[in-house]
mmCIF file of C-alpha atoms in Angstrom:
data_model
loop_
_atom_site.group_PDB
_atom_site.id
_atom_site.type_symbol
_atom_site.label_atom_id
_atom_site.label_comp_id
_atom_site.label_asym_id
_atom_site.label_seq_id
_atom_site.Cartn_x
_atom_site.Cartn_y
_atom_site.Cartn_z
ATOM 1 C CA MET A 1 26.864 32.667 -0.675
ATOM 2 C CA THR A 2 27.788 34.644 -3.757
ATOM 3 C CA GLU A 3 26.616 33.720 -7.232
ATOM 4 C CA HIS A 4 29.017 33.841 -10.147
ATOM 5 C CA ASP A 5 29.693 31.812 -13.226
ATOM 6 C CA ALA A 6 32.417 29.427 -12.099
ATOM 7 C CA PRO A 7 33.110 28.253 -8.583
ATOM 8 C CA SER A 8 36.172 29.899 -7.101
ATOM 9 C CA ASN A 9 38.876 27.837 -5.469
ATOM 10 C CA ASP A 10 37.190 27.910 -2.120
ATOM 11 C CA GLU A 11 33.754 27.007 -3.468
ATOM 12 C CA ILE A 12 32.144 23.939 -4.951
ATOM 13 C CA MET A 13 28.968 23.570 -6.980
ATOM 14 C CA VAL A 14 26.614 20.674 -6.287
ATOM 15 C CA PHE A 15 23.175 19.714 -7.554
ATOM 16 C CA VAL A 16 20.445 19.673 -4.919
ATOM 17 C CA ASN A 17 17.172 18.158 -6.111
ATOM 18 C CA GLY A 18 18.248 19.029 -9.622
ATOM 19 C CA ALA A 19 19.183 22.660 -8.918
ATOM 20 C CA GLU A 20 22.671 24.104 -8.738
ATOM 21 C CA LYS A 21 23.884 25.137 -5.307
ATOM 22 C CA ARG A 22 27.225 26.663 -4.348
ATOM 23 C CA LEU A 23 28.793 26.083 -0.984
ATOM 24 C CA PRO A 24 32.193 26.477 0.627
ATOM 25 C CA ALA A 25 34.696 23.763 -0.225
ATOM 26 C CA GLY A 26 35.035 21.202 2.535
ATOM 27 C CA GLY A 27 31.381 21.547 3.536
ATOM 28 C CA THR A 28 29.485 18.472 4.655
ATOM 29 C CA ALA A 29 26.029 17.181 3.764
ATOM 30 C CA HIS A 30 24.891 18.470 7.145
ATOM 31 C CA ASP A 31 26.279 21.938 6.341
ATOM 32 C CA LEU A 32 24.238 21.887 3.166
ATOM 33 C CA LEU A 33 21.055 20.915 5.020
ATOM 34 C CA THR A 34 21.642 23.831 7.375
ATOM 35 C CA ALA A 35 22.241 26.177 4.430
ATOM 36 C CA VAL A 36 18.893 25.270 2.857
ATOM 37 C CA GLY A 37 17.028 25.423 6.166
ATOM 38 C CA LEU A 38 16.325 21.707 6.508
ATOM 39 C CA ALA A 39 18.525 20.724 9.444
ATOM 40 C CA GLY A 40 16.380 18.886 11.956
ATOM 41 C CA ARG A 41 13.547 18.401 9.471
ATOM 42 C CA PRO A 42 12.270 14.907 8.577
ATOM 43 C CA VAL A 43 14.343 14.393 5.450
ATOM 44 C CA ALA A 44 16.578 11.707 4.004
ATOM 45 C CA VAL A 45 19.633 12.499 1.916
ATOM 46 C CA GLU A 46 21.132 10.665 -1.019
ATOM 47 C CA VAL A 47 24.501 11.648 -2.492
ATOM 48 C CA ASN A 48 25.279 10.293 -5.951
ATOM 49 C CA GLU A 49 22.503 7.694 -5.619
ATOM 50 C CA VAL A 50 23.665 6.353 -2.243
ATOM 51 C CA VAL A 51 21.742 7.105 0.958
ATOM 52 C CA VAL A 52 23.758 8.880 3.635
ATOM 53 C CA PRO A 53 22.413 7.922 7.084
ATOM 54 C CA ARG A 54 21.514 10.866 9.278
ATOM 55 C CA ALA A 55 24.273 10.033 11.763
ATOM 56 C CA ALA A 56 26.858 10.266 8.967
ATOM 57 C CA LEU A 57 25.686 13.558 7.391
ATOM 58 C CA GLY A 58 28.172 15.604 9.421
ATOM 59 C CA GLU A 59 31.088 13.533 8.178
ATOM 60 C CA ARG A 60 30.088 13.314 4.530
ATOM 61 C CA ILE A 61 32.233 15.972 2.843
ATOM 62 C CA LEU A 62 30.708 17.091 -0.439
ATOM 63 C CA GLU A 63 32.684 17.411 -3.616
ATOM 64 C CA ASP A 64 32.218 19.534 -6.700
ATOM 65 C CA GLN A 65 29.485 18.160 -9.003
ATOM 66 C CA ASP A 66 27.979 15.885 -6.348
ATOM 67 C CA ARG A 67 24.325 15.150 -7.006
ATOM 68 C CA LEU A 68 22.096 15.232 -3.923
ATOM 69 C CA GLU A 69 18.500 14.260 -3.433
ATOM 70 C CA ILE A 70 16.790 15.532 -0.290
ATOM 71 C CA VAL A 71 13.438 13.831 0.216
ATOM 72 C CA THR A 72 10.621 13.690 2.724
ATOM 73 C CA LEU A 73 7.348 11.808 3.139
ATOM 74 C CA VAL A 74 4.192 12.979 1.379
ATOM 75 C CA GLY A 75 0.696 11.570 0.937
ATOM 76 C CA GLY A 76 0.533 8.596 -1.382
ATOM 77 C CA GLY A 77 -1.203 5.324 -2.058
ATOM 78 C CA MET B 1 -32.721 -16.540 8.124
ATOM 79 C CA GLN B 2 -35.363 -17.846 5.750
ATOM 80 C CA GLU B 3 -34.201 -21.425 5.413
ATOM 81 C CA GLN B 4 -35.944 -23.779 7.806
ATOM 82 C CA GLY B 5 -35.281 -27.478 7.481
ATOM 83 C CA GLY B 6 -34.122 -30.204 9.814
ATOM 84 C CA GLU B 7 -30.762 -30.338 8.088
ATOM 85 C CA ARG B 8 -30.253 -26.613 8.482
ATOM 86 C CA ASP B 9 -31.212 -26.615 12.160
ATOM 87 C CA GLY B 10 -28.808 -29.444 12.838
ATOM 88 C CA ARG B 11 -25.935 -27.616 11.217
ATOM 89 C CA MET B 12 -26.523 -24.508 13.213
ATOM 90 C CA THR B 13 -26.242 -26.279 16.539
ATOM 91 C CA ASP B 14 -23.185 -28.347 15.551
ATOM 92 C CA ALA B 15 -21.022 -25.708 13.967
ATOM 93 C CA GLY B 16 -18.387 -23.988 16.058
ATOM 94 C CA LEU B 17 -20.357 -20.803 16.193
ATOM 95 C CA ASN B 18 -19.395 -19.823 19.725
ATOM 96 C CA ASP B 19 -15.998 -18.857 18.356
ATOM 97 C CA ALA B 20 -16.899 -17.223 15.106
ATOM 98 C CA ALA B 21 -20.287 -15.684 15.721
ATOM 99 C CA GLY B 22 -19.273 -13.357 18.516
ATOM 100 C CA THR B 23 -16.029 -12.263 16.940
ATOM 101 C CA PRO B 24 -16.170 -9.478 14.390
ATOM 102 C CA ALA B 25 -14.142 -10.201 11.268
ATOM 103 C CA GLY B 26 -11.879 -7.244 11.932
ATOM 104 C CA ALA B 27 -10.702 -8.697 15.221
ATOM 105 C CA ALA B 28 -8.623 -11.413 13.560
ATOM 106 C CA ALA B 29 -5.197 -9.907 12.954
ATOM 107 C CA LEU B 30 -3.446 -9.872 9.588
ATOM 108 C CA GLN B 31 0.149 -11.047 9.713
ATOM 109 C CA VAL B 32 2.530 -9.729 7.033
ATOM 110 C CA GLY B 33 6.124 -10.745 7.664
ATOM 111 C CA ALA B 34 6.997 -9.469 11.130
ATOM 112 C CA PHE B 35 4.059 -7.064 11.135
ATOM 113 C CA THR B 36 0.707 -7.694 12.796
ATOM 114 C CA LEU B 37 -2.130 -5.505 11.578
ATOM 115 C CA ALA B 38 -5.420 -5.257 13.463
ATOM 116 C CA SER B 39 -7.281 -4.022 10.374
ATOM 117 C CA ARG B 40 -7.318 -5.709 6.983
ATOM 118 C CA LEU B 41 -7.624 -2.372 5.220
ATOM 119 C CA VAL B 42 -4.446 -0.559 4.268
ATOM 120 C CA VAL B 43 -5.269 3.024 3.367
ATOM 121 C CA GLY B 44 -3.316 5.506 1.287
ATOM 122 C CA THR B 45 -2.716 9.105 2.350
ATOM 123 C CA GLY B 46 -2.730 10.765 -1.071
ATOM 124 C CA LYS B 47 -5.251 13.024 -2.830
ATOM 125 C CA TYR B 48 -7.234 14.244 0.186
ATOM 126 C CA ALA B 49 -8.544 17.802 0.129
ATOM 127 C CA SER B 50 -6.642 18.503 3.360
ATOM 128 C CA TYR B 51 -4.512 16.751 5.935
ATOM 129 C CA ALA B 52 -7.311 17.235 8.466
ATOM 130 C CA GLU B 53 -9.735 15.381 6.219
ATOM 131 C CA MET B 54 -7.158 12.663 5.648
ATOM 132 C CA ALA B 55 -6.728 12.164 9.391
ATOM 133 C CA ARG B 56 -10.497 11.895 9.944
ATOM 134 C CA CYS B 57 -10.892 9.393 7.097
ATOM 135 C CA LEU B 58 -8.026 7.211 8.281
ATOM 136 C CA GLU B 59 -9.624 7.053 11.708
ATOM 137 C CA ALA B 60 -13.061 6.199 10.285
ATOM 138 C CA SER B 61 -11.598 3.454 8.094
ATOM 139 C CA GLY B 62 -10.307 1.629 11.167
ATOM 140 C CA THR B 63 -6.921 1.080 9.530
ATOM 141 C CA ASP B 64 -3.704 0.845 11.495
ATOM 142 C CA CYS B 65 -1.421 0.871 8.460
ATOM 143 C CA VAL B 66 -1.145 3.727 5.984
ATOM 144 C CA THR B 67 0.955 4.156 2.872
ATOM 145 C CA VAL B 68 3.131 7.198 2.238
ATOM 146 C CA ALA B 69 5.231 8.324 -0.714
ATOM 147 C CA VAL B 70 8.806 9.633 -0.856
ATOM 148 C CA ARG B 71 9.301 12.900 -2.736
ATOM 149 C CA ARG B 72 11.795 15.740 -3.010
ATOM 150 C CA GLU B 73 11.572 18.243 -0.184
ATOM 151 C CA ARG B 74 10.527 21.575 -1.631
ATOM 152 C CA LEU B 75 13.481 23.701 -0.683
ATOM 153 C CA LEU B 76 11.727 27.022 -1.069
ATOM 154 C CA ASN B 77 8.826 26.142 1.175
ATOM 155 C CA ALA B 78 10.410 24.727 4.296
ATOM 156 C CA ALA B 79 7.694 26.368 6.402
ATOM 157 C CA GLY B 80 5.026 24.259 4.676
ATOM 158 C CA GLU B 81 3.093 21.578 6.483
ATOM 159 C CA ASN B 82 4.489 18.060 6.583
ATOM 160 C CA ILE B 83 2.202 15.042 6.494
ATOM 161 C CA LEU B 84 3.971 13.766 9.599
ATOM 162 C CA ASP B 85 2.359 16.582 11.582
ATOM 163 C CA HIS B 86 -0.985 14.904 10.862
ATOM 164 C CA LEU B 87 -0.223 11.217 11.366
ATOM 165 C CA ASP B 88 -0.261 9.710 14.849
ATOM 166 C CA LEU B 89 2.789 7.471 14.631
ATOM 167 C CA SER B 90 1.821 5.618 17.792
ATOM 168 C CA ARG B 91 -1.338 4.552 16.004
ATOM 169 C CA TYR B 92 -0.269 3.929 12.413
ATOM 170 C CA THR B 93 2.516 1.854 10.976
ATOM 171 C CA LEU B 94 3.707 3.698 7.892
ATOM 172 C CA LEU B 95 4.176 1.706 4.701
ATOM 173 C CA PRO B 96 6.452 3.714 2.398
ATOM 174 C CA ASN B 97 5.924 3.105 -1.297
ATOM 175 C CA THR B 98 8.054 3.455 -4.402
ATOM 176 C CA ALA B 99 5.224 4.988 -6.425
ATOM 177 C CA GLY B 100 6.307 6.811 -9.524
ATOM 178 C CA CYS B 101 9.362 4.639 -10.170
ATOM 179 C CA PHE B 102 9.692 3.259 -13.682
ATOM 180 C CA SER B 103 12.849 1.207 -13.159
ATOM 181 C CA ALA B 104 14.082 -1.328 -10.635
ATOM 182 C CA THR B 105 17.091 0.910 -9.899
ATOM 183 C CA ASP B 106 14.958 3.915 -8.986
ATOM 184 C CA ALA B 107 12.551 1.799 -6.934
ATOM 185 C CA VAL B 108 15.437 0.398 -4.890
ATOM 186 C CA ARG B 109 16.816 3.918 -4.329
ATOM 187 C CA VAL B 110 13.429 5.226 -3.184
ATOM 188 C CA ALA B 111 12.914 2.213 -0.924
ATOM 189 C CA ARG B 112 16.231 2.924 0.780
ATOM 190 C CA LEU B 113 15.401 6.626 1.181
ATOM 191 C CA GLY B 114 12.048 5.676 2.711
ATOM 192 C CA ARG B 115 13.756 3.303 5.111
ATOM 193 C CA GLU B 116 16.140 6.060 6.201
ATOM 194 C CA LEU B 117 13.243 8.477 6.777
ATOM 195 C CA LEU B 118 11.273 5.991 8.852
ATOM 196 C CA ARG B 119 14.267 4.843 10.875
ATOM 197 C CA ASP B 120 14.745 8.446 11.883
ATOM 198 C CA LEU B 121 11.136 8.600 13.015
ATOM 199 C CA GLY B 122 11.447 5.386 14.993
ATOM 200 C CA ASN B 123 8.512 3.946 13.044
ATOM 201 C CA ALA B 124 8.430 0.189 12.612
ATOM 202 C CA GLY B 125 7.580 0.696 8.952
ATOM 203 C CA SER B 126 11.243 1.314 8.135
ATOM 204 C CA GLU B 127 11.755 -2.399 7.631
ATOM 205 C CA TRP B 128 9.174 -2.851 4.893
ATOM 206 C CA VAL B 129 8.248 -1.299 1.585
ATOM 207 C CA LYS B 130 5.377 -1.301 -0.838
ATOM 208 C CA LEU B 131 7.250 -1.922 -4.045
ATOM 209 C CA GLU B 132 5.939 -0.456 -7.290
ATOM 210 C CA VAL B 133 7.900 -0.625 -10.528
ATOM 211 C CA LEU B 134 5.629 0.858 -13.148
ATOM 212 C CA GLY B 135 5.528 0.032 -16.832
ATOM 213 C CA ASP B 136 4.041 3.180 -18.295
ATOM 214 C CA GLN B 137 2.414 6.434 -17.311
ATOM 215 C CA LYS B 138 -0.911 5.805 -19.000
ATOM 216 C CA THR B 139 -1.855 2.515 -17.350
ATOM 217 C CA LEU B 140 0.414 2.590 -14.292
ATOM 218 C CA LEU B 141 0.481 -1.165 -14.718
ATOM 219 C CA PRO B 142 3.491 -2.889 -13.188
ATOM 220 C CA ASP B 143 6.567 -3.707 -15.255
ATOM 221 C CA PRO B 144 6.857 -7.412 -14.410
ATOM 222 C CA VAL B 145 10.558 -7.715 -15.251
ATOM 223 C CA GLY B 146 11.565 -4.624 -13.270
ATOM 224 C CA THR B 147 9.309 -5.711 -10.422
ATOM 225 C CA LEU B 148 11.013 -9.108 -10.208
ATOM 226 C CA GLU B 149 14.479 -7.490 -10.304
ATOM 227 C CA ALA B 150 13.676 -4.954 -7.603
ATOM 228 C CA THR B 151 12.033 -7.585 -5.388
ATOM 229 C CA GLU B 152 15.166 -9.696 -5.513
ATOM 230 C CA GLN B 153 17.430 -6.747 -4.674
ATOM 231 C CA LEU B 154 15.282 -5.443 -1.834
ATOM 232 C CA VAL B 155 14.834 -8.875 -0.254
ATOM 233 C CA ALA B 156 18.632 -9.279 -0.373
ATOM 234 C CA ASP B 157 18.907 -5.864 1.295
ATOM 235 C CA GLY B 158 16.776 -7.044 4.220
ATOM 236 C CA PHE B 159 13.469 -5.430 3.290
ATOM 237 C CA SER B 160 10.114 -7.021 3.915
ATOM 238 C CA VAL B 161 8.730 -6.507 0.400
ATOM 239 C CA LEU B 162 5.013 -6.047 -0.244
ATOM 240 C CA VAL B 163 4.876 -6.058 -3.985
ATOM 241 C CA TYR B 164 2.340 -4.453 -6.307
ATOM 242 C CA THR B 165 1.811 -6.656 -9.332
ATOM 243 C CA SER B 166 -0.792 -7.529 -11.930
ATOM 244 C CA ASP B 167 -3.267 -10.361 -11.392
ATOM 245 C CA ASP B 168 -1.037 -12.727 -13.401
ATOM 246 C CA PRO B 169 -0.735 -15.917 -11.304
ATOM 247 C CA ILE B 170 2.620 -16.905 -12.811
ATOM 248 C CA VAL B 171 4.285 -13.585 -11.978
ATOM 249 C CA ALA B 172 2.625 -13.673 -8.553
ATOM 250 C CA ARG B 173 4.157 -17.062 -7.831
ATOM 251 C CA ARG B 174 7.591 -15.960 -9.002
ATOM 252 C CA LEU B 175 7.452 -12.910 -6.723
ATOM 253 C CA LYS B 176 6.641 -15.126 -3.758
ATOM 254 C CA ASP B 177 9.482 -17.486 -4.729
ATOM 255 C CA LEU B 178 11.859 -14.492 -4.645
ATOM 256 C CA GLY B 179 10.904 -13.864 -1.035
ATOM 257 C CA ALA B 180 8.190 -11.194 -1.190
ATOM 258 C CA ALA B 181 6.463 -10.897 2.209
ATOM 259 C CA SER B 182 3.155 -10.251 0.468
ATOM 260 C CA VAL B 183 2.070 -10.341 -3.153
ATOM 261 C CA MET B 184 -0.423 -7.572 -3.915
ATOM 262 C CA PRO B 185 -2.263 -8.042 -7.196
ATOM 263 C CA ALA B 186 -4.112 -5.069 -8.677
ATOM 264 C CA GLY B 187 -7.853 -5.529 -9.016
ATOM 265 C CA SER B 188 -7.775 -3.042 -11.925
ATOM 266 C CA PRO B 189 -5.546 -0.067 -12.821
ATOM 267 C CA ILE B 190 -4.550 2.311 -10.018
ATOM 268 C CA GLY B 191 -7.206 4.928 -9.368
ATOM 269 C CA SER B 192 -9.515 3.495 -12.054
ATOM 270 C CA GLY B 193 -12.300 2.510 -9.663
ATOM 271 C CA GLN B 194 -13.166 -0.569 -11.704
ATOM 272 C CA GLY B 195 -12.948 -3.029 -8.806
ATOM 273 C CA VAL B 196 -11.758 -6.591 -9.352
ATOM 274 C CA LEU B 197 -11.870 -7.080 -13.126
ATOM 275 C CA ASN B 198 -10.608 -10.659 -13.228
ATOM 276 C CA ALA B 199 -11.847 -12.608 -10.248
ATOM 277 C CA ASN B 200 -10.768 -15.794 -11.974
ATOM 278 C CA ASN B 201 -7.121 -14.754 -12.153
ATOM 279 C CA LEU B 202 -7.243 -13.461 -8.598
ATOM 280 C CA SER B 203 -8.611 -16.830 -7.433
ATOM 281 C CA ILE B 204 -5.776 -18.633 -9.198
ATOM 282 C CA CYS B 205 -3.273 -16.251 -7.584
ATOM 283 C CA LEU B 206 -4.766 -17.177 -4.205
ATOM 284 C CA GLU B 207 -4.639 -20.874 -5.003
ATOM 285 C CA TYR B 208 -0.974 -20.731 -6.062
ATOM 286 C CA LEU B 209 0.240 -18.386 -3.337
ATOM 287 C CA LYS B 210 -1.518 -20.182 -0.506
ATOM 288 C CA ASP B 211 -0.746 -23.716 -1.681
ATOM 289 C CA GLY B 212 0.722 -25.417 1.400
ATOM 290 C CA ASP B 213 1.035 -21.965 2.987
ATOM 291 C CA PRO B 214 -2.531 -20.884 3.840
ATOM 292 C CA ASP B 215 -1.439 -17.913 5.933
ATOM 293 C CA TYR B 216 0.636 -16.314 3.159
ATOM 294 C CA PRO B 217 -0.806 -12.787 2.915
ATOM 295 C CA VAL B 218 -2.336 -11.710 -0.384
ATOM 296 C CA ILE B 219 -3.587 -8.131 -0.548
ATOM 297 C CA VAL B 220 -5.547 -6.547 -3.387
ATOM 298 C CA ASP B 221 -3.778 -3.301 -4.185
ATOM 299 C CA ALA B 222 -5.449 -0.808 -6.478
ATOM 300 C CA GLY B 223 -8.619 -0.489 -8.491
ATOM 301 C CA VAL B 224 -11.234 -0.238 -5.738
ATOM 302 C CA GLY B 225 -14.085 2.110 -6.639
ATOM 303 C CA THR B 226 -16.636 1.532 -3.923
ATOM 304 C CA ALA B 227 -17.424 -0.581 -0.884
ATOM 305 C CA SER B 228 -18.789 -3.602 -2.750
ATOM 306 C CA ASP B 229 -15.426 -3.918 -4.570
ATOM 307 C CA VAL B 230 -13.733 -4.395 -1.202
ATOM 308 C CA ALA B 231 -16.329 -6.919 -0.065
ATOM 309 C CA ALA B 232 -16.065 -8.832 -3.342
ATOM 310 C CA ALA B 233 -12.280 -9.042 -3.073
ATOM 311 C CA MET B 234 -12.426 -10.172 0.551
ATOM 312 C CA GLU B 235 -15.062 -12.784 -0.311
ATOM 313 C CA LEU B 236 -12.617 -14.351 -2.738
ATOM 314 C CA GLY B 237 -10.293 -14.964 0.216
ATOM 315 C CA VAL B 238 -7.699 -12.220 -0.066
ATOM 316 C CA ASP B 239 -6.252 -11.209 3.281
ATOM 317 C CA GLY B 240 -6.603 -7.486 2.905
ATOM 318 C CA VAL B 241 -7.273 -4.586 0.558
ATOM 319 C CA LEU B 242 -5.148 -1.502 -0.052
ATOM 320 C CA LEU B 243 -6.978 1.539 -1.358
ATOM 321 C CA ASN B 244 -6.698 5.293 -1.528
ATOM 322 C CA THR B 245 -8.555 7.156 -4.281
ATOM 323 C CA ALA B 246 -11.910 5.476 -3.612
ATOM 324 C CA ILE B 247 -12.020 7.203 -0.233
ATOM 325 C CA ALA B 248 -10.083 10.387 -0.970
ATOM 326 C CA HIS B 249 -12.087 11.298 -4.079
ATOM 327 C CA ALA B 250 -15.531 10.120 -2.953
ATOM 328 C CA ALA B 251 -18.099 12.912 -2.758
ATOM 329 C CA ASP B 252 -18.186 12.308 1.011
ATOM 330 C CA PRO B 253 -14.805 10.781 1.891
ATOM 331 C CA LEU B 254 -15.553 10.306 5.582
ATOM 332 C CA ARG B 255 -18.725 8.344 4.902
ATOM 333 C CA MET B 256 -16.928 6.257 2.275
ATOM 334 C CA ALA B 257 -14.138 5.484 4.748
ATOM 335 C CA ARG B 258 -16.774 4.109 7.095
ATOM 336 C CA ALA B 259 -18.346 2.102 4.269
ATOM 337 C CA MET B 260 -14.988 0.584 3.353
ATOM 338 C CA ARG B 261 -14.435 -0.545 6.908
ATOM 339 C CA ALA B 262 -17.841 -2.247 7.029
ATOM 340 C CA ALA B 263 -17.323 -3.814 3.590
ATOM 341 C CA CYS B 264 -13.961 -5.225 4.568
ATOM 342 C CA ASP B 265 -15.415 -6.817 7.681
ATOM 343 C CA ALA B 266 -18.474 -8.082 5.779
ATOM 344 C CA GLY B 267 -16.375 -9.590 3.004
ATOM 345 C CA ARG B 268 -14.035 -11.289 5.437
ATOM 346 C CA ASP B 269 -16.928 -12.710 7.451
ATOM 347 C CA ALA B 270 -18.631 -13.941 4.277
ATOM 348 C CA PHE B 271 -15.432 -15.648 3.135
ATOM 349 C CA LEU B 272 -14.976 -17.363 6.506
ATOM 350 C CA ALA B 273 -18.665 -18.281 6.612
ATOM 351 C CA GLY B 274 -18.406 -20.045 3.256
ATOM 352 C CA ARG B 275 -20.817 -19.031 0.540
ATOM 353 C CA ILE B 276 -23.362 -21.402 -0.985
ATOM 354 C CA PRO B 277 -22.611 -22.779 -4.429
ATOM 355 C CA ARG B 278 -24.082 -21.000 -7.438
ATOM 356 C CA LYS B 279 -26.837 -23.038 -9.090
ATOM 357 C CA ARG B 280 -28.689 -22.574 -12.319
ATOM 358 C CA TYR B 281 -32.168 -23.213 -10.894
ATOM 359 C CA ALA B 282 -34.129 -22.369 -7.781
ATOM 360 C CA THR B 283 -34.105 -24.166 -4.457
ATOM 361 C CA ALA B 284 -37.115 -23.441 -2.218
ATOM 362 C CA SER B 285 -36.420 -21.838 1.116
ATOM 363 C CA SER B 286 -39.827 -22.775 2.601
ATOM 364 C CA PRO B 287 -40.772 -26.422 3.249
ATOM 365 C CA GLU B 288 -41.868 -28.387 0.175
ATOM 366 C CA THR B 289 -44.149 -30.599 2.300
ATOM 367 C CA ASP B 290 -47.506 -29.954 4.005
ATOM 368 C CA ARG B 291 -48.627 -27.380 1.507
ATOM 369 C CA ILE B 292 -52.376 -26.832 1.201
ATOM 370 C CA THR B 293 -54.167 -28.591 -1.609
ATOM 371 C CA PRO B 294 -53.877 -26.567 -4.766
ATOM 372 C CA ALA B 295 -57.149 -25.031 -5.938
ATOM 373 C CA ALA B 296 -58.773 -26.559 -9.002
ATOM 374 C CA LEU B 297 -57.662 -24.839 -12.118
ATOM 375 C CA SER B 298 -60.266 -22.300 -13.133
ATOM 376 C CA PRO B 299 -61.659 -22.909 -16.613
ATOM 377 C CA ASN B 300 -60.341 -20.363 -18.994
#
């Protein structure tokens, strides 16, 4: 994935856990998980403040400027 | 047993001891919504020196329910250890929390993310949440308005809500009225180790929440510093205690986990046994009759 200032026509830019990430236009939430090495990991995904169930990740097409949170479980009280 | 009187002997033979005496306090299950917990201790998984130490402490505490937090996956360190590699999910029901949320909106979002994570794992804990809506960073005291709002939304969304709140009996009652599965008053601020600061308020919470509903579960959440704090809370009649830092940051966490387990059982047994009333003056334990004649006072 190349890095340049503005997304080209075939690219979109989304925010993943607050950081910018470019990916090919038409990519799904599952494609993004694969791109960041988290496919199959115990994570939950929220797009624009709405949880996307795991079974639906492959159908959820991302759009430019989408805001994603990818979370997991950690120790806590 | 020091007390020896006819009245005392009579009570001991009458009372239904065959049931209670042989049954350790821990054996009576705690029911919270659809969940049945064998242990009355709920233990947090944060702040341990290592996951291995955490796992040993959880085992020593006797708990079968542990809290977990929901946080961003660190994208650059996907090879890092995950807490799930160290929790036996056949043994522990996970209770995901909304710790760190300062608004009802964020708490609801985190609760839903936690539910999604646990559904994926097939853990029963996906249907409940430990709700925290915090008021400020310094005290970590609950924001009562945000807590009420989030409770209402999560109950409507089908969650079994175990809600962290202050020891205010009025707020506690309103949270129950909104459908919370358990109201969980703080003994003192999170991680402060001050124990139960206001036993009077906690007793009123118990009175209100259990009025006509004696099995409604009330759990002290936060503030425990040492084992006697757990025993004291249980002696007041709360159904369970949730703690984390008091074990994780003890000088010897494993030994403290064991102490907490014993304290929880002791406090529960003492509550069920029924303590004697407090009195201003003494009451002799040895018979008042048949004492030897007092010696003549020596001239002085």
